[in-house]
Coordinates of N, CA, C and O in Angstrom, one line a residue:
X1 N 86.4 -110.0 146.9 CA 87.4 -109.7 148.3 C 87.5 -111.0 148.5 O 86.8 -111.3 148.9
X2 N 88.4 -111.5 149.0 CA 88.8 -112.3 149.6 C 88.9 -112.5 151.1 O 88.2 -111.4 151.5
X3 N 88.0 -113.4 151.9 CA 87.8 -114.1 153.0 C 88.5 -113.0 154.1 O 87.8 -111.9 154.9
X4 N 90.0 -113.3 154.2 CA 91.1 -112.6 154.5 C 90.7 -111.4 154.3 O 90.8 -110.2 155.4
X5 N 90.6 -110.6 153.6 CA 91.0 -109.3 153.4 C 89.3 -108.7 153.4 O 89.7 -108.0 154.2
X6 N 88.2 -109.3 153.5 CA 87.3 -108.8 153.9 C 86.9 -108.9 155.7 O 86.6 -108.0 156.1
X7 N 87.7 -109.8 156.4 CA 87.6 -109.5 158.0 C 88.2 -108.6 158.3 O 88.3 -108.0 159.2
X8 N 90.0 -108.3 157.3 CA 90.5 -107.1 157.5 C 90.0 -106.1 158.1 O 90.2 -105.0 158.3
X9 N 89.0 -105.4 156.7 CA 88.4 -104.3 156.2 C 87.2 -104.2 157.3 O 87.1 -102.6 157.5
X10 N 87.1 -105.4 158.1 CA 85.8 -104.9 159.0 C 86.8 -104.2 160.0 O 86.0 -103.6 161.1
X11 N 87.6 -104.9 160.6 CA 89.0 -103.8 161.7 C 89.0 -102.7 161.2 O 89.5 -101.9 162.0
X12 N 89.1 -102.0 160.3 CA 89.5 -100.7 159.9 C 88.6 -100.0 161.0 O 87.4 -100.5 160.5
X13 N 88.9 -98.7 160.9 CA 88.3 -97.7 161.9 C 87.4 -97.0 161.1 O 86.2 -97.0 161.2
X14 N 87.7 -96.5 159.9 CA 87.1 -95.8 158.6 C 87.9 -96.5 157.6 O 88.7 -95.6 157.2
X15 N 86.7 -96.5 156.2 CA 87.8 -96.8 155.3 C 88.1 -95.5 154.8 O 89.4 -95.6 154.0
X16 N 87.3 -94.4 154.8 CA 87.9 -93.1 154.5 C 88.7 -92.2 155.4 O 88.4 -91.0 155.7
X17 N 89.6 -93.0 156.7 CA 89.9 -92.2 158.0 C 90.7 -91.5 157.1 O 91.9 -91.7 156.2
X18 N 90.6 -90.1 157.6 CA 91.4 -89.1 157.1 C 93.2 -89.0 158.1 O 93.0 -89.2 158.9
X19 N 94.1 -88.8 157.6 CA 95.4 -88.3 157.8 C 96.0 -86.9 158.1 O 96.5 -87.0 159.1
X20 N 94.7 -86.4 157.9 CA 95.2 -84.6 158.7 C 95.0 -84.7 160.4 O 94.2 -85.4 160.7
X21 N 96.0 -84.2 160.9 CA 95.4 -83.6 162.2 C 94.8 -82.4 162.3 O 95.6 -81.1 161.7
X22 N 94.5 -82.5 163.2 CA 93.4 -80.8 163.7 C 93.5 -80.9 164.9 O 93.8 -81.7 166.0
X23 N 93.0 -79.4 165.4 CA 93.0 -78.9 166.6 C 91.6 -79.4 167.2 O 90.6 -80.0 166.7
X24 N 91.6 -79.6 168.6 CA 90.4 -80.3 169.7 C 89.0 -79.7 168.9 O 88.1 -80.0 168.5
X25 N 89.2 -78.2 168.6 CA 87.7 -77.2 168.3 C 87.4 -77.6 167.0 O 86.2 -77.2 166.9
X26 N 88.2 -78.5 166.2 CA 87.8 -78.9 164.9 C 86.3 -79.8 165.3 O 85.5 -79.8 163.7
X27 N 86.4 -80.5 165.5 CA 85.3 -81.7 165.9 C 83.8 -80.8 166.2 O 83.0 -81.5 166.9
X28 N 84.1 -79.6 167.1 CA 82.7 -78.8 167.5 C 81.9 -79.0 166.4 O 80.7 -78.6 166.6
X29 N 82.1 -79.3 164.7 CA 81.2 -78.5 163.8 C 80.6 -80.3 163.8 O 79.8 -80.2 163.6
X30 N 81.2 -81.4 164.3 CA 80.3 -82.2 164.3 C 79.4 -82.3 165.6 O 77.7 -82.7 165.2
X31 N 79.8 -81.5 166.5 CA 78.6 -81.5 167.9 C 77.2 -80.7 167.2 O 76.5 -80.8 167.7
X32 N 77.5 -79.3 166.6 CA 76.7 -78.8 166.2 C 75.3 -79.2 165.5 O 74.3 -79.3 165.5
X33 N 76.5 -80.0 164.4 CA 75.3 -80.8 163.6 C 74.6 -81.6 163.9 O 73.5 -82.1 163.8
X34 N 75.2 -82.6 165.0 CA 74.8 -83.3 165.5 C 73.3 -82.8 166.7 O 72.0 -83.5 166.8
X35 N 73.4 -81.6 167.4 CA 72.5 -80.9 167.7 C 71.2 -80.9 167.2 O 70.2 -81.0 167.5
X36 N 71.9 -80.3 165.9 CA 70.6 -79.4 164.8 C 70.0 -80.8 164.3 O 68.9 -81.2 164.0
X37 N 70.6 -82.2 164.0 CA 70.0 -83.2 163.5 C 69.1 -83.9 164.8 O 68.0 -84.5 164.2
X38 N 69.6 -83.7 166.4 CA 68.6 -84.2 167.1 C 67.4 -83.4 166.8 O 66.3 -83.4 167.1
X39 N 67.5 -81.9 166.4 CA 66.2 -81.1 166.6 C 65.5 -81.5 165.4 O 63.9 -81.6 165.8
X40 N 66.0 -82.1 164.4 CA 65.2 -82.3 163.5 C 64.5 -83.7 163.5 O 63.2 -83.9 163.5
X41 N 64.9 -84.8 164.2 CA 64.7 -85.9 164.7 C 63.1 -85.1 165.6 O 62.3 -86.1 165.3
X42 N 63.8 -84.3 166.4 CA 62.1 -84.2 167.6 C 60.9 -83.5 167.0 O 60.1 -84.2 166.8
X43 N 61.1 -82.6 166.1 CA 60.3 -81.8 165.5 C 59.8 -82.7 163.9 O 58.7 -83.0 163.7
X44 N 60.4 -84.0 163.8 CA 59.7 -84.8 162.5 C 59.3 -85.8 163.5 O 58.5 -86.9 162.8
X45 N 59.2 -86.1 164.5 CA 58.5 -87.1 165.4 C 59.0 -88.6 165.2 O 58.8 -89.2 165.4
X46 N 60.5 -88.4 164.2 CA 60.9 -89.7 164.3 C 61.6 -90.3 165.8 O 61.5 -91.6 165.5
X47 N 61.6 -89.7 166.3 CA 62.1 -90.7 167.9 C 60.6 -90.8 168.6 O 60.9 -91.2 170.2
X48 N 59.4 -90.9 168.2 CA 58.3 -90.9 169.2 C 58.2 -92.3 169.2 O 58.4 -93.0 167.8
X49 N 57.8 -92.6 170.2 CA 57.6 -94.2 170.4 C 56.3 -94.7 169.8 O 56.1 -95.3 168.8
X50 N 55.3 -93.4 169.8 CA 54.4 -93.9 169.1 C 54.4 -93.6 167.6 O 54.1 -94.7 167.0
X51 N 55.5 -93.2 167.1 CA 55.3 -92.9 165.5 C 56.0 -94.6 165.6 O 55.8 -95.3 164.3
X52 N 57.1 -95.1 166.1 CA 57.6 -96.1 165.4 C 56.6 -97.6 165.8 O 56.9 -98.4 165.1
X53 N 55.8 -97.3 166.7 CA 55.2 -98.5 167.1 C 54.2 -98.3 165.7 O 53.5 -99.1 165.7
X54 N 53.5 -97.7 165.7 CA 52.4 -97.2 164.4 C 53.2 -97.8 163.1 O 52.6 -98.6 162.2
X55 N 54.5 -97.5 162.5 CA 55.4 -98.4 161.5 C 55.4 -99.7 161.9 O 55.1 -100.5 160.6
X56 N 55.4 -100.4 162.9 CA 55.7 -102.0 162.8 C 54.4 -102.4 162.9 O 54.3 -103.6 162.8
X57 N 53.6 -101.6 163.3 CA 52.2 -102.3 163.2 C 51.4 -101.9 161.8 O 50.1 -102.2 161.4
X58 N 52.2 -101.3 161.0 CA 52.0 -101.2 159.8 C 50.3 -100.1 159.4 O 49.6 -100.3 158.6
X59 N 50.3 -99.5 160.6 CA 49.4 -98.4 160.4 C 49.6 -96.9 160.0 O 48.6 -96.2 160.0
X60 N 50.3 -96.4 159.9 CA 50.9 -95.5 159.1 C 52.1 -95.2 158.2 O 53.4 -96.1 158.4
X61 N 52.2 -94.4 157.4 CA 53.1 -94.4 156.4 C 54.4 -93.3 157.0 O 55.2 -93.4 156.1
X62 N 53.8 -92.6 157.9 CA 55.4 -91.7 158.1 C 56.6 -92.0 158.3 O 57.4 -91.3 157.3
X63 N 56.6 -93.0 159.3 CA 58.1 -93.8 159.1 C 58.9 -94.3 158.0 O 60.2 -94.0 157.6
X64 N 57.8 -94.8 157.3 CA 58.4 -95.5 156.2 C 58.8 -94.2 154.8 O 59.6 -94.3 154.3
X65 N 58.0 -93.0 155.0 CA 58.2 -91.9 154.3 C 59.7 -91.3 154.8 O 60.3 -91.3 153.7
X66 N 59.8 -91.1 155.9 CA 60.9 -90.7 156.2 C 62.6 -91.6 156.0 O 63.4 -91.1 155.4
X67 N 62.6 -92.8 156.3 CA 63.3 -93.8 155.8 C 63.5 -93.8 154.1 O 64.7 -93.9 154.0
X68 N 62.0 -94.0 153.4 CA 62.4 -94.1 152.0 C 63.4 -92.6 151.5 O 63.6 -92.9 150.6
X69 N 63.3 -91.3 152.0 CA 63.6 -90.5 151.4 C 64.9 -90.8 152.0 O 66.0 -90.0 151.0
X70 N 65.4 -91.2 152.9 CA 66.7 -91.2 153.4 C 67.3 -92.0 152.7 O 68.6 -92.0 152.0
X71 N 67.1 -93.4 152.0 CA 67.4 -94.0 151.3 C 67.7 -93.4 149.9 O 68.9 -93.5 149.1
X72 N 66.7 -92.8 149.5 CA 66.5 -92.6 147.8 C 67.8 -91.2 147.9 O 69.0 -91.2 147.3
X73 N 67.9 -90.2 149.1 CA 68.8 -89.4 149.2 C 70.5 -90.1 149.4 O 71.4 -89.4 148.8
X74 N 70.4 -90.8 150.3 CA 71.8 -91.6 150.0 C 72.2 -92.1 148.5 O 73.2 -92.1 148.3
X75 N 71.4 -93.0 148.4 CA 71.5 -93.4 147.0 C 71.8 -92.1 145.6 O 72.9 -92.5 145.1
X76 N 71.2 -91.1 145.7 CA 71.7 -89.9 145.0 C 73.1 -89.5 145.2 O 73.6 -89.3 144.2
X77 N 73.2 -89.5 146.4 CA 74.8 -88.9 147.1 C 75.8 -89.9 146.6 O 76.9 -89.4 146.3
X78 N 75.5 -91.3 147.1 CA 76.6 -92.2 146.5 C 76.8 -92.0 145.0 O 78.3 -92.1 144.6
X79 N 75.5 -91.9 144.1 CA 76.1 -92.1 142.7 C 76.9 -90.9 141.9 O 77.4 -90.4 141.4
X80 N 76.3 -89.3 143.2 CA 77.0 -88.0 142.6 C 78.8 -88.3 143.1 O 79.7 -88.0 142.4
X81 N 78.7 -88.6 144.3 CA 80.4 -89.3 144.6 C 81.2 -90.0 143.9 O 82.5 -89.5 142.9
X82 N 80.7 -91.0 143.4 CA 81.2 -92.0 142.2 C 81.1 -91.1 140.9 O 82.5 -91.3 140.4
X83 N 80.3 -90.6 140.4 CA 79.9 -90.2 139.1 C 81.0 -89.2 138.9 O 81.9 -89.2 138.0
X84 N 81.1 -88.2 139.5 CA 82.0 -87.0 139.9 C 82.9 -86.7 140.7 O 84.0 -86.1 140.6
X85 N 83.4 -88.3 141.0 CA 85.0 -88.3 141.8 C 84.9 -87.2 143.1 O 86.0 -86.6 142.9
X86 N 84.0 -87.2 143.7 CA 84.2 -85.6 144.5 C 84.9 -86.2 145.8 O 85.0 -87.2 146.3
X87 N 85.2 -85.4 146.2 CA 86.4 -85.2 147.1 C 86.0 -84.8 148.5 O 84.8 -83.8 148.3
X88 N 87.0 -85.0 149.2 CA 86.4 -84.1 150.7 C 86.5 -82.6 151.0 O 87.3 -82.5 149.9
X89 N 86.1 -82.0 152.0 CA 86.4 -80.7 151.7 C 87.8 -80.2 151.8 O 88.5 -79.1 151.4
X90 N 88.6 -81.3 152.2 CA 90.6 -81.0 152.3 C 90.7 -81.5 151.4 O 92.2 -82.2 151.6
X91 N 90.1 -82.3 150.2 CA 90.8 -82.7 148.8 C 91.2 -84.2 149.1 O 91.6 -84.6 148.1
X92 N 90.4 -84.6 150.0 CA 91.2 -86.1 150.4 C 90.0 -87.3 149.3 O 88.9 -87.0 149.4
X93 N 90.8 -88.1 148.2 CA 89.4 -89.5 148.2 C 88.2 -90.3 148.6 O 89.0 -90.2 150.3
X94 N 87.4 -90.3 148.1 CA 86.3 -91.1 149.2 C 86.1 -92.2 148.4 O 86.0 -92.0 147.0
X95 N 86.4 -93.1 149.2 CA 86.4 -94.4 148.9 C 85.5 -95.8 149.0 O 84.9 -95.1 150.4
X96 N 84.5 -95.9 148.6 CA 83.2 -96.8 148.9 C 83.4 -98.5 148.9 O 83.8 -98.6 147.5
X97 N 84.0 -99.0 149.5 CA 84.1 -100.9 149.6 C 83.3 -101.3 148.9 O 81.7 -101.1 149.7
X98 N 83.4 -101.9 148.1 CA 82.5 -103.0 148.0 C 81.9 -104.1 148.2 O 82.6 -104.4 150.2
X99 N 80.5 -104.4 149.0 CA 79.8 -104.9 149.8 C 79.2 -106.3 149.3 O 79.1 -106.2 148.0
X100 N 79.7 -107.4 149.9 CA 78.9 -108.8 149.6 C 78.2 -108.9 150.7 O 78.2 -108.8 151.8
X101 N 77.2 -110.0 149.9 CA 76.0 -110.2 150.7 C 75.9 -111.4 151.9 O 77.4 -112.1 151.5
X102 N 76.0 -111.3 152.8 CA 76.2 -112.3 153.8 C 74.8 -112.7 154.6 O 74.4 -111.6 154.9
X103 N 74.4 -113.9 154.8 CA 72.9 -114.2 155.7 C 73.1 -113.8 157.0 O 71.8 -113.3 157.0
X104 N 74.3 -113.4 157.7 CA 74.3 -113.1 159.0 C 74.0 -111.3 158.8 O 72.9 -111.1 159.9
X105 N 73.4 -110.6 157.6 CA 73.0 -109.5 157.7 C 71.5 -109.7 157.6 O 70.8 -108.8 158.2
X106 N 71.1 -110.8 157.0 CA 69.7 -111.2 157.6 C 69.2 -111.1 158.8 O 68.4 -110.4 159.8
X107 N 70.2 -111.9 159.6 CA 69.6 -112.4 161.5 C 69.7 -111.1 162.2 O 69.6 -110.8 162.7
X108 N 71.0 -110.8 161.5 CA 71.3 -109.3 162.3 C 70.5 -107.9 162.0 O 69.9 -107.6 162.8
X109 N 69.9 -108.0 160.7 CA 69.0 -107.0 160.4 C 67.2 -107.2 161.4 O 67.0 -106.4 161.3
X110 N 66.7 -108.8 161.5 CA 66.0 -109.7 162.4 C 66.3 -109.0 164.2 O 64.7 -108.2 164.6
X111 N 67.2 -108.8 164.0 CA 67.6 -108.8 165.7 C 67.3 -107.5 166.1 O 66.6 -106.8 166.8
X112 N 68.0 -106.1 164.6 CA 67.7 -104.9 165.5 C 66.3 -104.5 165.1 O 66.1 -103.5 166.1
X113 N 65.7 -105.2 164.0 CA 64.4 -104.7 164.0 C 63.4 -104.9 165.1 O 62.7 -104.3 165.8
X114 N 63.7 -106.3 165.7 CA 63.3 -106.7 166.7 C 63.3 -106.0 168.3 O 62.7 -105.2 168.8
X115 N 64.5 -105.5 168.4 CA 65.0 -104.8 169.2 C 64.0 -103.1 168.9 O 63.9 -102.6 170.0
X116 N 64.2 -102.9 168.0 CA 63.8 -101.4 167.5 C 62.4 -101.7 168.0 O 61.6 -100.2 168.8
X117 N 61.4 -102.4 167.5 CA 60.1 -102.2 167.6 C 60.1 -102.9 169.0 O 59.0 -102.0 169.6
X118 N 60.5 -103.5 169.6 CA 60.6 -103.9 171.4 C 60.6 -102.6 172.1 O 59.8 -101.8 173.4
X119 N 61.7 -101.7 171.8 CA 62.2 -100.0 172.9 C 61.6 -99.0 172.1 O 61.7 -98.2 172.6
X120 N 61.5 -99.4 170.9 CA 60.9 -98.0 170.6 C 62.0 -96.9 170.4 O 61.6 -95.9 170.0
X121 N 63.2 -97.6 170.1 CA 64.3 -97.1 169.7 C 65.6 -97.4 168.5 O 65.8 -98.6 168.7
X122 N 66.3 -96.9 168.2 CA 67.2 -97.0 167.1 C 68.6 -96.0 167.3 O 68.3 -95.5 167.9
X123 N 70.1 -96.7 167.3 CA 71.2 -95.8 168.0 C 70.6 -94.5 167.7 O 71.2 -94.0 168.3
X124 N 70.4 -93.9 166.2 CA 70.1 -92.5 166.0 C 69.7 -91.7 166.6 O 70.0 -90.5 167.7
X125 N 68.7 -92.2 167.0 CA 67.6 -91.3 168.0 C 67.7 -91.6 169.2 O 67.2 -91.0 170.4
X126 N 68.2 -92.7 170.2 CA 68.4 -92.4 171.5 C 68.9 -91.3 171.9 O 68.0 -91.3 172.8
X127 N 69.9 -90.8 171.5 CA 70.3 -89.4 172.0 C 69.9 -88.8 171.8 O 69.2 -87.7 172.9
X128 N 68.5 -88.5 171.2 CA 67.8 -87.3 171.0 C 66.4 -87.9 172.1 O 66.0 -86.5 172.9
X129 N 66.3 -88.6 172.3 CA 65.1 -89.4 173.1 C 65.8 -88.7 174.4 O 64.9 -88.8 175.0
X130 N 66.7 -89.3 174.7 CA 67.0 -88.9 176.0 C 67.5 -87.4 176.2 O 67.2 -87.1 177.3
X131 N 67.7 -86.8 174.9 CA 68.0 -85.5 175.0 C 66.1 -84.5 175.4 O 66.1 -83.7 176.1
X132 N 65.3 -85.3 175.1 CA 64.5 -84.7 175.8 C 63.4 -85.0 176.9 O 62.4 -85.0 177.0
X133 N 64.3 -86.0 177.4 CA 63.5 -86.1 179.0 C 63.5 -88.1 179.0 O 62.9 -88.0 180.2
X134 N 63.3 -88.7 178.5 CA 63.2 -89.9 178.1 C 64.1 -90.9 178.5 O 64.5 -91.4 178.3
X135 N 64.6 -90.5 180.0 CA 65.4 -91.4 180.8 C 65.6 -92.7 180.7 O 67.0 -93.4 181.1
X136 N 64.2 -93.3 180.5 CA 64.4 -95.0 180.3 C 65.4 -95.4 179.3 O 65.4 -96.5 179.3
X137 N 65.2 -94.6 177.9 CA 66.0 -95.0 177.1 C 67.7 -95.2 177.1 O 68.0 -95.7 176.6
X138 N 68.0 -94.9 178.5 CA 68.9 -95.1 178.6 C 69.4 -96.5 178.8 O 70.9 -96.9 178.2
X139 N 68.5 -97.1 179.2 CA 68.6 -98.6 179.6 C 69.4 -99.4 178.0 O 69.8 -99.9 177.8
X140 N 68.3 -98.6 177.1 CA 68.1 -98.9 175.5 C 69.6 -98.5 175.1 O 70.5 -99.6 174.6
X141 N 70.2 -97.9 175.5 CA 71.7 -97.5 175.3 C 72.7 -98.4 175.6 O 73.7 -98.4 175.3
X142 N 72.4 -98.2 176.7 CA 73.4 -99.1 177.7 C 73.4 -100.7 176.9 O 74.8 -101.3 176.7
X143 N 72.4 -101.0 176.9 CA 72.1 -102.6 176.3 C 72.4 -102.1 174.6 O 73.0 -103.4 174.0
X144 N 72.6 -101.2 174.0 CA 73.3 -101.4 172.5 C 74.7 -101.4 172.5 O 75.2 -102.2 172.0
X145 N 75.2 -100.7 174.0 CA 76.7 -100.4 173.9 C 77.4 -101.9 174.2 O 78.1 -102.4 173.8
X146 N 76.2 -102.7 175.4 CA 76.8 -104.1 175.6 C 76.5 -105.0 174.1 O 77.9 -105.7 174.2
X147 N 75.6 -104.9 173.5 CA 75.6 -105.9 172.3 C 76.9 -105.4 171.2 O 77.2 -106.7 170.7
X148 N 76.8 -104.5 171.0 CA 78.3 -104.1 170.2 C 79.8 -104.3 170.7 O 80.3 -105.1 170.0
X149 N 79.8 -104.6 172.2 CA 81.0 -104.9 173.1 C 81.2 -106.9 173.1 O 81.7 -107.4 172.7
X150 N 79.8 -107.1 173.0 CA 79.4 -108.8 172.8 C 79.8 -109.0 171.3 O 80.8 -109.9 171.3
X151 N 79.4 -108.3 170.6 CA 79.5 -109.0 169.1 C 81.1 -108.5 168.9 O 81.8 -109.6 168.1
X152 N 81.7 -108.0 169.2 CA 83.7 -107.5 168.9 C 84.4 -108.6 169.7 O 84.8 -108.6 168.9
X153 N 83.8 -109.0 170.7 CA 84.2 -110.0 171.4 C 84.4 -111.2 171.0 O 85.4 -112.1 170.7
X154 N 82.8 -111.7 170.2 CA 83.0 -113.0 169.5 C 83.2 -112.8 168.1 O 82.5 -114.0 167.6
X155 N 83.4 -112.0 167.4 CA 83.5 -111.6 166.1 C 84.2 -112.5 165.2 O 84.1 -113.1 164.5
X156 N 85.6 -112.9 165.8 CA 86.5 -113.7 165.4 C 85.3 -115.2 165.3 O 86.3 -115.9 164.5
X157 N 85.1 -115.8 166.2 CA 84.9 -116.8 166.2 C 83.0 -117.2 165.4 O 82.3 -118.3 165.2
X158 N 82.5 -115.7 164.9 CA 81.1 -116.1 164.2 C 81.3 -115.9 162.6 O 82.7 -115.9 162.5
X159 N 80.5 -116.8 161.7 CA 80.5 -116.9 160.7 C 80.8 -115.6 160.2 O 79.6 -114.9 160.0
X160 N 81.5 -115.1 159.3 CA 81.3 -114.1 158.4 C 81.3 -114.4 156.8 O 82.1 -114.2 155.8

């Protein structure tokens, strides 16, 4: 992929963005799945600050097991989608754009990891943590939104 196409690809909302128009209540299924996912996060202690600290201090395998099983599940899922040309439930084609390595991914991963270690939260569990009453995490959520905005603002000036 050329650099121009690569940057244009980053501008897309979603590679597989659906062209179908649905009623407003169509999105309720995502809300329900999100709530169920949050409950699983709480029950599995994935949102626990102590579990996250154990992971970063190499004191427990719990989080590595969860992350590892998610990676394996994702790998198998992508393989199945590609192997059997699986389509969405509405019959739309699923395309997975090829990715090229960029040293910015290393820097971004380090910044993400440091933030995760310091705050005890990453983007997925933020909402589940807030839902359990850990309202101090709202600061982390606002910081994540601000960081995303800052990146979007300066993205054209950054090396890709």
